[in-house]
Short mmCIF file of N, CA and C in Angstrom, two decimals:
data_model
loop_
_atom_site.label_atom_id
_atom_site.label_comp_id
_atom_site.label_asym_id
_atom_site.label_seq_id
_atom_site.Cartn_x
_atom_site.Cartn_y
_atom_site.Cartn_z
N LYS A 1 -20.75 -22.78 -9.84
CA LYS A 1 -20.15 -21.37 -9.73
C LYS A 1 -19.24 -22.04 -8.34
N GLY A 2 -18.54 -20.67 -8.36
CA GLY A 2 -17.05 -21.47 -7.47
C GLY A 2 -17.59 -21.24 -5.74
N LYS A 3 -17.07 -21.72 -4.91
CA LYS A 3 -17.51 -21.37 -3.12
C LYS A 3 -17.33 -20.42 -2.98
N ALA A 4 -18.16 -19.52 -2.24
CA ALA A 4 -17.90 -18.18 -1.79
C ALA A 4 -17.08 -18.75 -0.12
N THR A 5 -15.86 -17.00 -0.40
CA THR A 5 -15.97 -17.61 0.53
C THR A 5 -16.15 -16.56 1.66
N MET A 6 -16.04 -16.84 3.58
CA MET A 6 -16.36 -15.54 4.00
C MET A 6 -14.44 -14.36 4.41
N GLU A 7 -14.93 -13.66 4.59
CA GLU A 7 -13.40 -13.06 5.48
C GLU A 7 -13.54 -12.92 6.44
N LEU A 8 -12.28 -13.42 7.29
CA LEU A 8 -12.19 -13.15 8.60
C LEU A 8 -11.59 -12.37 9.03
N ASP A 9 -12.08 -12.19 9.97
CA ASP A 9 -12.86 -10.73 11.33
C ASP A 9 -12.07 -10.84 11.67
N TYR A 10 -10.30 -10.49 11.45
CA TYR A 10 -8.73 -9.63 11.65
C TYR A 10 -9.15 -8.77 12.67
N CYS A 11 -8.74 -7.77 12.79
CA CYS A 11 -9.25 -6.86 14.26
C CYS A 11 -10.10 -7.29 14.51
N LYS A 12 -11.43 -8.13 15.09
CA LYS A 12 -11.10 -8.69 16.04
C LYS A 12 -10.86 -10.04 17.06
N MET A 13 -10.07 -10.10 16.26
CA MET A 13 -9.15 -12.34 15.78
C MET A 13 -7.90 -10.82 17.01
N LEU A 14 -7.62 -9.83 16.18
CA LEU A 14 -6.06 -9.31 17.21
C LEU A 14 -6.25 -8.47 18.18
N ASN A 15 -8.40 -7.78 18.22
CA ASN A 15 -7.90 -7.14 19.10
C ASN A 15 -8.17 -8.06 20.75
N GLY A 16 -8.49 -9.34 20.10
CA GLY A 16 -9.04 -10.61 21.38
C GLY A 16 -7.42 -11.13 22.01
N VAL A 17 -6.74 -11.26 21.34
CA VAL A 17 -5.18 -11.51 22.08
C VAL A 17 -4.10 -10.02 22.43
N LEU A 18 -4.68 -8.93 21.99
CA LEU A 18 -4.22 -7.60 21.80
C LEU A 18 -3.80 -6.93 23.52
N PRO A 19 -3.45 -6.79 24.96
CA PRO A 19 -4.08 -5.62 25.74
C PRO A 19 -4.71 -4.78 25.35
N GLU A 20 -5.88 -4.35 26.10
CA GLU A 20 -7.03 -3.68 26.00
C GLU A 20 -6.27 -2.47 25.11
N GLU A 21 -5.02 -1.86 25.67
CA GLU A 21 -4.29 -0.52 25.59
C GLU A 21 -3.72 -0.35 23.99
N ILE A 22 -4.01 -1.69 23.46
CA ILE A 22 -3.90 -1.66 22.35
C ILE A 22 -5.09 -2.13 21.22
N ARG A 23 -5.19 -1.01 20.03
CA ARG A 23 -6.67 -1.73 19.43
C ARG A 23 -6.18 -1.48 18.17
N VAL A 24 -6.67 -2.45 17.31
CA VAL A 24 -6.45 -3.06 15.75
C VAL A 24 -7.67 -2.49 15.07
N ILE A 25 -7.43 -0.82 14.65
CA ILE A 25 -8.91 -0.97 13.58
C ILE A 25 -9.76 -0.88 12.31
N SER A 26 -7.85 -1.08 11.77
CA SER A 26 -8.18 -1.54 10.13
C SER A 26 -6.86 -2.65 9.38
N TRP A 27 -6.95 -3.25 8.70
CA TRP A 27 -5.89 -3.56 7.91
C TRP A 27 -6.14 -4.21 6.82
N THR A 28 -6.23 -4.26 5.77
CA THR A 28 -5.68 -3.83 4.08
C THR A 28 -4.51 -5.28 4.18
N PRO A 29 -5.19 -5.83 3.29
CA PRO A 29 -4.40 -6.90 2.51
C PRO A 29 -2.64 -6.98 0.57
N VAL A 30 -1.79 -7.00 1.14
CA VAL A 30 -0.50 -7.07 0.82
C VAL A 30 -0.59 -7.56 -0.04
N THR A 31 1.02 -7.45 -0.69
CA THR A 31 2.05 -8.11 -1.72
C THR A 31 2.64 -9.71 -1.04
N GLU A 32 3.04 -10.45 -1.56
CA GLU A 32 3.67 -10.71 -0.58
C GLU A 32 5.36 -10.27 -0.11
N GLU A 33 5.76 -9.01 -1.73
CA GLU A 33 6.86 -8.73 -1.79
C GLU A 33 7.07 -7.25 -0.42
N PHE A 34 5.69 -6.98 -0.24
CA PHE A 34 5.65 -5.73 0.72
C PHE A 34 6.52 -6.08 2.35
N SER A 35 6.87 -4.94 2.70
CA SER A 35 7.58 -4.97 3.59
C SER A 35 6.85 -3.67 4.75
N SER A 36 6.26 -3.42 5.76
CA SER A 36 5.83 -2.22 6.36
C SER A 36 6.92 -2.53 7.83
N ARG A 37 7.58 -2.69 7.02
CA ARG A 37 9.78 -1.76 7.76
C ARG A 37 10.09 -0.78 6.43
N PHE A 38 9.94 -1.61 5.53
CA PHE A 38 10.94 -1.12 4.19
C PHE A 38 10.08 -0.64 2.95
N SER A 39 8.96 -0.73 2.79
CA SER A 39 8.25 -0.27 1.53
C SER A 39 7.10 0.58 2.14
N CYS A 40 6.85 1.39 3.16
CA CYS A 40 6.22 2.07 3.11
C CYS A 40 7.49 3.58 2.77
N THR A 41 6.54 4.36 2.41
CA THR A 41 6.20 5.71 2.05
C THR A 41 6.15 6.74 3.27
N ALA A 42 5.52 6.01 4.26
CA ALA A 42 4.83 7.53 4.95
C ALA A 42 4.24 6.40 6.41
N ARG A 43 3.71 6.89 7.91
CA ARG A 43 3.31 6.64 8.10
C ARG A 43 2.82 7.53 9.20
N VAL A 44 1.69 7.63 9.89
CA VAL A 44 1.17 8.51 10.62
C VAL A 44 0.81 7.01 12.85
N TYR A 45 1.14 8.03 13.41
CA TYR A 45 1.62 7.69 14.79
C TYR A 45 0.28 8.34 15.71
N ARG A 46 -0.40 7.59 16.76
CA ARG A 46 -1.33 8.20 17.62
C ARG A 46 -1.03 7.95 19.03
N TYR A 47 -0.85 8.87 19.77
CA TYR A 47 -0.16 7.84 21.49
C TYR A 47 -1.68 8.34 22.42
N PHE A 48 -2.44 7.57 23.00
CA PHE A 48 -3.49 8.94 23.80
C PHE A 48 -3.28 8.80 24.97
N PHE A 49 -2.32 9.88 26.27
CA PHE A 49 -2.59 9.82 26.93
C PHE A 49 -3.52 10.39 28.05
N VAL A 50 -3.74 9.72 29.34
CA VAL A 50 -4.70 9.90 30.29
C VAL A 50 -4.04 11.46 30.74
N ARG A 51 -4.42 12.41 31.11
CA ARG A 51 -4.09 13.44 30.86
C ARG A 51 -3.72 14.71 32.45
N ARG A 52 -3.39 13.00 33.41
CA ARG A 52 -2.80 13.89 34.27
C ARG A 52 -1.65 14.26 34.79
N GLY A 53 -1.36 15.29 35.38
CA GLY A 53 0.20 15.85 35.64
C GLY A 53 0.58 16.06 34.27
N LEU A 54 0.02 15.91 32.71
CA LEU A 54 1.15 16.73 31.71
C LEU A 54 0.78 18.04 31.34
N ASP A 55 2.22 18.36 30.98
CA ASP A 55 1.91 19.38 30.94
C ASP A 55 2.44 20.02 29.24
N LEU A 56 0.73 20.26 29.03
CA LEU A 56 0.85 20.21 27.31
C LEU A 56 2.31 21.30 27.11
N GLY A 57 1.74 22.51 27.71
CA GLY A 57 2.67 23.41 26.57
C GLY A 57 3.92 23.02 26.60
N ARG A 58 4.67 22.36 27.32
CA ARG A 58 6.29 22.24 27.24
C ARG A 58 5.90 20.73 25.93
N MET A 59 4.70 19.90 26.19
CA MET A 59 4.91 18.97 25.24
C MET A 59 4.61 20.06 24.15
N GLU A 60 3.44 20.66 23.19
CA GLU A 60 3.47 20.66 22.17
C GLU A 60 5.21 22.31 22.02
N LEU A 61 6.24 22.87 23.33
CA LEU A 61 7.00 22.75 23.08
C LEU A 61 8.25 22.47 22.34
N ALA A 62 8.12 20.51 23.03
CA ALA A 62 9.07 19.63 22.75
C ALA A 62 9.19 18.93 20.83
N LEU A 63 7.79 18.71 20.62
CA LEU A 63 7.28 18.69 19.49
C LEU A 63 7.89 19.25 18.08
N SER A 64 7.83 20.89 19.12
CA SER A 64 7.91 21.77 17.62
C SER A 64 9.33 21.06 17.68
N LYS A 65 9.93 21.34 18.48
CA LYS A 65 11.35 21.39 17.86
C LYS A 65 11.79 19.10 17.01
N ILE A 66 10.63 18.31 16.96
CA ILE A 66 11.18 16.91 16.14
C ILE A 66 10.30 17.15 14.47
N VAL A 67 9.65 18.35 14.59
CA VAL A 67 9.24 18.93 13.16
C VAL A 67 10.37 19.44 12.50
N GLY A 68 10.33 18.57 11.30
CA GLY A 68 11.41 19.18 9.66
C GLY A 68 12.28 17.39 9.81
N ASP A 69 13.43 18.10 9.11
CA ASP A 69 14.35 16.94 8.61
C ASP A 69 15.92 16.28 9.73
N HIS A 70 15.41 15.32 10.84
CA HIS A 70 16.44 15.34 11.20
C HIS A 70 16.73 13.40 11.56
N ASP A 71 18.43 13.50 11.71
CA ASP A 71 19.16 12.14 11.79
C ASP A 71 19.49 11.35 12.76
N PHE A 72 17.99 10.20 13.06
CA PHE A 72 17.50 9.76 14.25
C PHE A 72 18.52 8.14 14.67
N ARG A 73 20.14 8.56 14.15
CA ARG A 73 20.56 7.87 13.77
C ARG A 73 20.45 6.61 15.38
N ASN A 74 21.15 7.59 16.77
CA ASN A 74 21.64 7.51 18.32
C ASN A 74 20.48 6.97 19.46
N ILE A 75 18.42 6.81 18.69
CA ILE A 75 17.69 6.53 18.68
C ILE A 75 17.44 5.23 18.45
N ALA A 76 17.96 5.62 16.89
CA ALA A 76 17.51 3.04 16.19
C ALA A 76 17.78 3.32 16.56
N LYS A 77 17.37 1.68 15.89
CA LYS A 77 17.61 0.47 15.60
C LYS A 77 18.69 -0.21 14.97
N MET A 78 19.65 -0.75 15.42
CA MET A 78 20.38 -0.26 13.83
C MET A 78 20.89 -1.50 13.49
N ASP A 79 20.51 -1.43 12.59
CA ASP A 79 20.36 -2.36 10.83
C ASP A 79 21.06 -2.25 9.91
N THR A 80 22.07 -2.23 10.21
CA THR A 80 23.12 -1.16 9.37
C THR A 80 23.19 -2.13 7.57
N GLU A 81 22.59 -3.55 8.25
CA GLU A 81 22.08 -4.32 6.88
C GLU A 81 21.47 -4.27 5.69
N HIS A 82 20.47 -3.74 6.55
CA HIS A 82 18.85 -3.12 6.07
C HIS A 82 18.97 -1.40 5.80
N VAL A 83 19.54 -1.13 6.51
CA VAL A 83 19.12 0.83 6.48
C VAL A 83 20.58 0.99 6.59
N SER A 84 20.56 2.42 5.71
CA SER A 84 22.24 2.85 5.67
C SER A 84 21.41 5.09 5.88
N ASN A 85 20.05 4.62 5.87
CA ASN A 85 20.07 5.49 5.70
C ASN A 85 19.51 6.26 6.55
N PHE A 86 19.12 7.18 8.30
CA PHE A 86 18.71 6.89 9.73
C PHE A 86 18.24 8.36 9.27
N ARG A 87 17.92 9.33 8.05
CA ARG A 87 16.94 10.38 8.11
C ARG A 87 15.60 9.96 8.26
N ARG A 88 14.79 12.49 9.00
CA ARG A 88 13.39 11.38 8.23
C ARG A 88 13.15 12.46 8.97
N LEU A 89 11.74 12.04 8.00
CA LEU A 89 11.26 14.16 7.40
C LEU A 89 10.00 13.81 8.52
N ILE A 90 9.80 14.08 9.98
CA ILE A 90 8.62 14.34 10.25
C ILE A 90 7.86 15.73 10.34
N TYR A 91 7.32 15.69 9.35
CA TYR A 91 5.88 16.89 8.48
C TYR A 91 5.07 17.52 9.58
N ALA A 92 4.44 16.82 10.66
CA ALA A 92 3.82 17.32 12.10
C ALA A 92 4.10 16.20 13.53
N ALA A 93 3.90 17.69 13.75
CA ALA A 93 3.26 17.08 15.29
C ALA A 93 2.68 17.56 16.37
N LYS A 94 2.03 16.99 16.79
CA LYS A 94 0.66 17.99 17.68
C LYS A 94 0.37 17.23 18.69
N ILE A 95 -0.31 18.13 19.52
CA ILE A 95 -1.25 17.03 20.35
C ILE A 95 -2.71 18.35 20.66
N VAL A 96 -3.37 16.19 20.08
CA VAL A 96 -4.72 17.20 20.24
C VAL A 96 -5.51 17.00 22.09
N ARG A 97 -6.44 17.52 22.14
CA ARG A 97 -7.46 17.65 23.66
C ARG A 97 -8.41 16.49 22.85
N GLY A 98 -8.14 15.76 24.46
CA GLY A 98 -10.23 15.03 23.65
C GLY A 98 -11.00 15.36 23.12
N GLY A 99 -11.80 15.30 22.39
CA GLY A 99 -13.44 15.64 22.05
C GLY A 99 -12.50 16.64 20.87
N GLU A 100 -11.01 16.92 20.68
CA GLU A 100 -10.60 18.16 19.21
C GLU A 100 -10.75 16.63 18.44
N ARG A 101 -10.92 16.99 17.11
CA ARG A 101 -10.47 16.44 15.92
C ARG A 101 -9.38 16.05 15.12
N GLY A 102 -7.92 15.36 14.66
CA GLY A 102 -7.48 15.34 14.82
C GLY A 102 -6.11 14.81 13.32
#
């Protein structure tokens, strides 16, 4: 029989060298051809803030303006060798208060 291989705990390894504010919660193997930048068809970002002094109403108003199809060339890294389309479709943007599920 073949040797059993142990899967490395990549989350634990990465979290051991990352600042406490940044956490890896999961991973998955991909092919060598996969590019996290160019192969993805959608992404989800979550940001966590300490609430002190934040105007959540104004933040929600700002988020309502980013939903939709927009050209981000003015705030994007200019990599015209690999990127020619700076339009992105934002499906949703919301604030989830502590204790709520988002």
